[in-house]
Coordinates of N, CA, C and O in Angstrom, one line a residue:
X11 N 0.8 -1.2 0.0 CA 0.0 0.0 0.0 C 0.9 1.2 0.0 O 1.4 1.6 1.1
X12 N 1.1 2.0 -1.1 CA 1.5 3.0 -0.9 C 0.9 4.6 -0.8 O 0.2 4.9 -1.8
X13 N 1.1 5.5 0.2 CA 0.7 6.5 0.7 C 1.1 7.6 -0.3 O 2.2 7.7 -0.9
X14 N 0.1 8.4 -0.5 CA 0.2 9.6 -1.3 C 0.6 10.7 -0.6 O 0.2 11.8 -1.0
X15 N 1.3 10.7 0.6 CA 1.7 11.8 1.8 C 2.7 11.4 2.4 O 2.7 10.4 3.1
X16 N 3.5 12.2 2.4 CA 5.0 11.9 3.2 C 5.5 13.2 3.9 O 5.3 14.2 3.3
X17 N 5.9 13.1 5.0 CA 6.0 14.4 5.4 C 7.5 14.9 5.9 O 8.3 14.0 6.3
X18 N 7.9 16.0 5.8 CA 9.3 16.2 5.9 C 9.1 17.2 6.8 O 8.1 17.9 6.6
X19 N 10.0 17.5 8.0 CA 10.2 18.1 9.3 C 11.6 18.6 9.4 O 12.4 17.8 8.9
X20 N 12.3 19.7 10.0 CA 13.2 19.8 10.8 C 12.9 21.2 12.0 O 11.8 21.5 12.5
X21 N 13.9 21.7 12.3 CA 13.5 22.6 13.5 C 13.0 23.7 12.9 O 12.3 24.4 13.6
X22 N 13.0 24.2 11.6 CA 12.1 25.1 10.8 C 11.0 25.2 10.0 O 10.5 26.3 9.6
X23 N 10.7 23.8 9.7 CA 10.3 23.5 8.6 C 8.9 21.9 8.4 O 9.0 20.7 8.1
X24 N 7.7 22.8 8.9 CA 6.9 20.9 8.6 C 6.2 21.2 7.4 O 5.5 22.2 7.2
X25 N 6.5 20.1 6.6 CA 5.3 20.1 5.5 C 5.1 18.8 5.1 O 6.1 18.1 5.3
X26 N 4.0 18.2 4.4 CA 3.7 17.1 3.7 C 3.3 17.2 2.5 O 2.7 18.1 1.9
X27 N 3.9 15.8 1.9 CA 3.6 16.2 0.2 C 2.6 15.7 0.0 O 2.3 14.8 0.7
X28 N 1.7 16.2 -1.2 CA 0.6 15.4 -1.9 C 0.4 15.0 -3.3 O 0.6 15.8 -4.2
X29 N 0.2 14.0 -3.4 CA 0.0 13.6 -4.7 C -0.1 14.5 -5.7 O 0.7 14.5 -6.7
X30 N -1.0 15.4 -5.7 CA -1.7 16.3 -6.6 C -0.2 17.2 -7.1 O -0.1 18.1 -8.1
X31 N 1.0 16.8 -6.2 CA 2.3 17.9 -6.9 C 2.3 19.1 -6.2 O 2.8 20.1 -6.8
X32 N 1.5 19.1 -4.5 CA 1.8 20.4 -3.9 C 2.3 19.7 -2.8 O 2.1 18.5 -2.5
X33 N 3.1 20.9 -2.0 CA 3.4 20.9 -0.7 C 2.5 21.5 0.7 O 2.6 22.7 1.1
X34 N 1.9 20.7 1.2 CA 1.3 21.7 2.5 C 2.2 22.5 3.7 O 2.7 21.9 4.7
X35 N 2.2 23.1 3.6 CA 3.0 23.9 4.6 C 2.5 25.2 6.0 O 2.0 26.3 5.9
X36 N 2.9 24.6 6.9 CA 2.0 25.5 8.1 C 2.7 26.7 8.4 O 3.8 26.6 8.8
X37 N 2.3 27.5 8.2 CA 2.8 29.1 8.4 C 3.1 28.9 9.8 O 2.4 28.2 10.5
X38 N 4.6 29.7 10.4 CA 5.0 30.1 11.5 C 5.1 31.2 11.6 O 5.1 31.8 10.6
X39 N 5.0 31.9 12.9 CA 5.5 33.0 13.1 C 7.0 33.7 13.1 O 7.9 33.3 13.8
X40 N 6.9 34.8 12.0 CA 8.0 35.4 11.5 C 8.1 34.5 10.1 O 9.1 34.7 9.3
X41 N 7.4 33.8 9.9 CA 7.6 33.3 8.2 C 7.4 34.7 7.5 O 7.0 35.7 8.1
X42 N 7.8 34.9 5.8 CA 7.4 35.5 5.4 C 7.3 34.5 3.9 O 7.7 33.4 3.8
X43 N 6.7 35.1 3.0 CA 6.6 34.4 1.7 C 7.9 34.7 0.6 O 8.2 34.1 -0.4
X44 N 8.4 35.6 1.1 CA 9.8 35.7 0.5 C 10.6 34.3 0.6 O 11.0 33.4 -0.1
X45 N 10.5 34.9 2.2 CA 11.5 33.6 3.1 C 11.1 31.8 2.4 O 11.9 30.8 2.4
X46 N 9.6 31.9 2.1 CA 9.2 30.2 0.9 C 9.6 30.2 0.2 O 10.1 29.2 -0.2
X47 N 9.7 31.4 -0.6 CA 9.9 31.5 -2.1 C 12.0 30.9 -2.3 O 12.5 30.3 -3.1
X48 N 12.6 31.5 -0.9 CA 13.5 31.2 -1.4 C 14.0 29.5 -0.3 O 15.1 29.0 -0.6
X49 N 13.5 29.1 0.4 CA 13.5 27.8 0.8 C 12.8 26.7 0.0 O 12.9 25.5 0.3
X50 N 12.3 27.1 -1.0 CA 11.0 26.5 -1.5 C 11.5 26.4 -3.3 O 10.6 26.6 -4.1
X51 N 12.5 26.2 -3.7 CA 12.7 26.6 -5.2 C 11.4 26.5 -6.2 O 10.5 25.7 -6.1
X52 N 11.4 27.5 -7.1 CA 10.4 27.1 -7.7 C 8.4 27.9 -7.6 O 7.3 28.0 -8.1
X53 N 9.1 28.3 -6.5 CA 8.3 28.9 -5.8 C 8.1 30.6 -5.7 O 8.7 31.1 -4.7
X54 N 7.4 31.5 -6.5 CA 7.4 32.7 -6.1 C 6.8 33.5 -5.2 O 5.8 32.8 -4.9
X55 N 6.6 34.6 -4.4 CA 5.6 35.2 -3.8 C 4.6 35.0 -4.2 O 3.7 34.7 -3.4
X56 N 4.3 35.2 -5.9 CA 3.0 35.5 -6.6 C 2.4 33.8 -6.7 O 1.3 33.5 -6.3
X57 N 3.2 33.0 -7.3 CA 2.9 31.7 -7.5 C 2.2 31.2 -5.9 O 1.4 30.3 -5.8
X58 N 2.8 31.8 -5.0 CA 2.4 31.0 -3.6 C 0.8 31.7 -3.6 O -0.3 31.0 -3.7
X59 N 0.9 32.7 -3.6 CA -0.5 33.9 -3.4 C -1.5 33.0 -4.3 O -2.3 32.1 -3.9
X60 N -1.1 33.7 -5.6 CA -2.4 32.8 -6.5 C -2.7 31.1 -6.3 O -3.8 30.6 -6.3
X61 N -1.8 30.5 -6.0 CA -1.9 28.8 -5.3 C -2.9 28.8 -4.2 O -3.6 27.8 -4.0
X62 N -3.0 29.9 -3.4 CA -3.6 29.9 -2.0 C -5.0 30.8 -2.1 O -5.9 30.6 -1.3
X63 N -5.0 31.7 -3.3 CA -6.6 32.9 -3.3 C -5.4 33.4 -2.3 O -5.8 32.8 -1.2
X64 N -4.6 33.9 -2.1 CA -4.5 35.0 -1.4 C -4.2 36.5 -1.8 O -3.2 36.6 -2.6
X65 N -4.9 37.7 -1.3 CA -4.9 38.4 -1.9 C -4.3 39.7 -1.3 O -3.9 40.7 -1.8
X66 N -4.1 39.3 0.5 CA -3.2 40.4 0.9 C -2.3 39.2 2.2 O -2.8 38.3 2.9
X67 N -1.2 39.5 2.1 CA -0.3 39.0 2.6 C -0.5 39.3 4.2 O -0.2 38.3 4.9
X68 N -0.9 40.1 4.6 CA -1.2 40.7 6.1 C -2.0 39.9 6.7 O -1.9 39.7 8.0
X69 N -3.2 38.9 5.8 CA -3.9 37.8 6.4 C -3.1 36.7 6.7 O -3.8 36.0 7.3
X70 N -2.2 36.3 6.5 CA -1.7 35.3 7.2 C -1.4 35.0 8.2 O -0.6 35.9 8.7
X71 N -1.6 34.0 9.2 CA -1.6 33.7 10.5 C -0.9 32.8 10.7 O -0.9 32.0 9.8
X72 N 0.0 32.4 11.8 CA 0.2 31.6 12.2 C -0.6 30.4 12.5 O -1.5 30.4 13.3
X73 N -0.2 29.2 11.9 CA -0.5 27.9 12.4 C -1.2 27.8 10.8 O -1.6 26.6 10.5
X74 N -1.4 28.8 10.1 CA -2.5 28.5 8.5 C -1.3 27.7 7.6 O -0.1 27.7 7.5
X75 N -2.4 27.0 7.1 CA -1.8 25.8 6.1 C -1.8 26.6 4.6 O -2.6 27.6 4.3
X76 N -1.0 26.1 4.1 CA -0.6 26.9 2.7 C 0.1 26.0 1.4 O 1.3 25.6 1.5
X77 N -0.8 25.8 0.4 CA -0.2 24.8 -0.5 C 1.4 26.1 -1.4 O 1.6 27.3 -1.8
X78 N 2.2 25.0 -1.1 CA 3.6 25.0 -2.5 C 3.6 24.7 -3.3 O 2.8 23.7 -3.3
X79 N 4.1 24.8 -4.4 CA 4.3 23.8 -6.0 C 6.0 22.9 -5.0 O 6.9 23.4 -4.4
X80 N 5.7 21.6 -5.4 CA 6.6 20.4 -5.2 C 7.4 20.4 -6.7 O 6.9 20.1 -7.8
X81 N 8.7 20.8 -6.4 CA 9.4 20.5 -7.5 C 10.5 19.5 -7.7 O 11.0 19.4 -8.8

């Protein structure tokens, strides 16, 4: 049986992958979307935004889940 979710962790960083070719990722405090874009290759501010409907960056919260493109 193999699982369509794997998840990768270290002291900065939890997310799980999904089949569909995204990454879920839990916003921390002091994250910023810059800060994904450049841990995250592949990944821009804008690409994160439009992946998410988000339309102002100020709504983001800590503990909110947030799809990545998996590259």
């Amino acid at each position: 049986n193999i699982s369509s979710h794997s998840s990768f962790s270290n002291s900065n960083t939890s997310t799980t992958a999904s089949a569909d070719g995204t990454l879920s990722y839990t916003f921390k405090s002091g994250d910023t979307l810059w800060d994904l874009s450049q841990r995250f290759p592949g990944n821009s501010i804008h690409s994160i935004m439009a992946l998410n409907g988000i339309s102002d960056v100020k709504n983001l919260k800590p503990g909110q889940v947030i799809k990545l493109k998996k590259i």
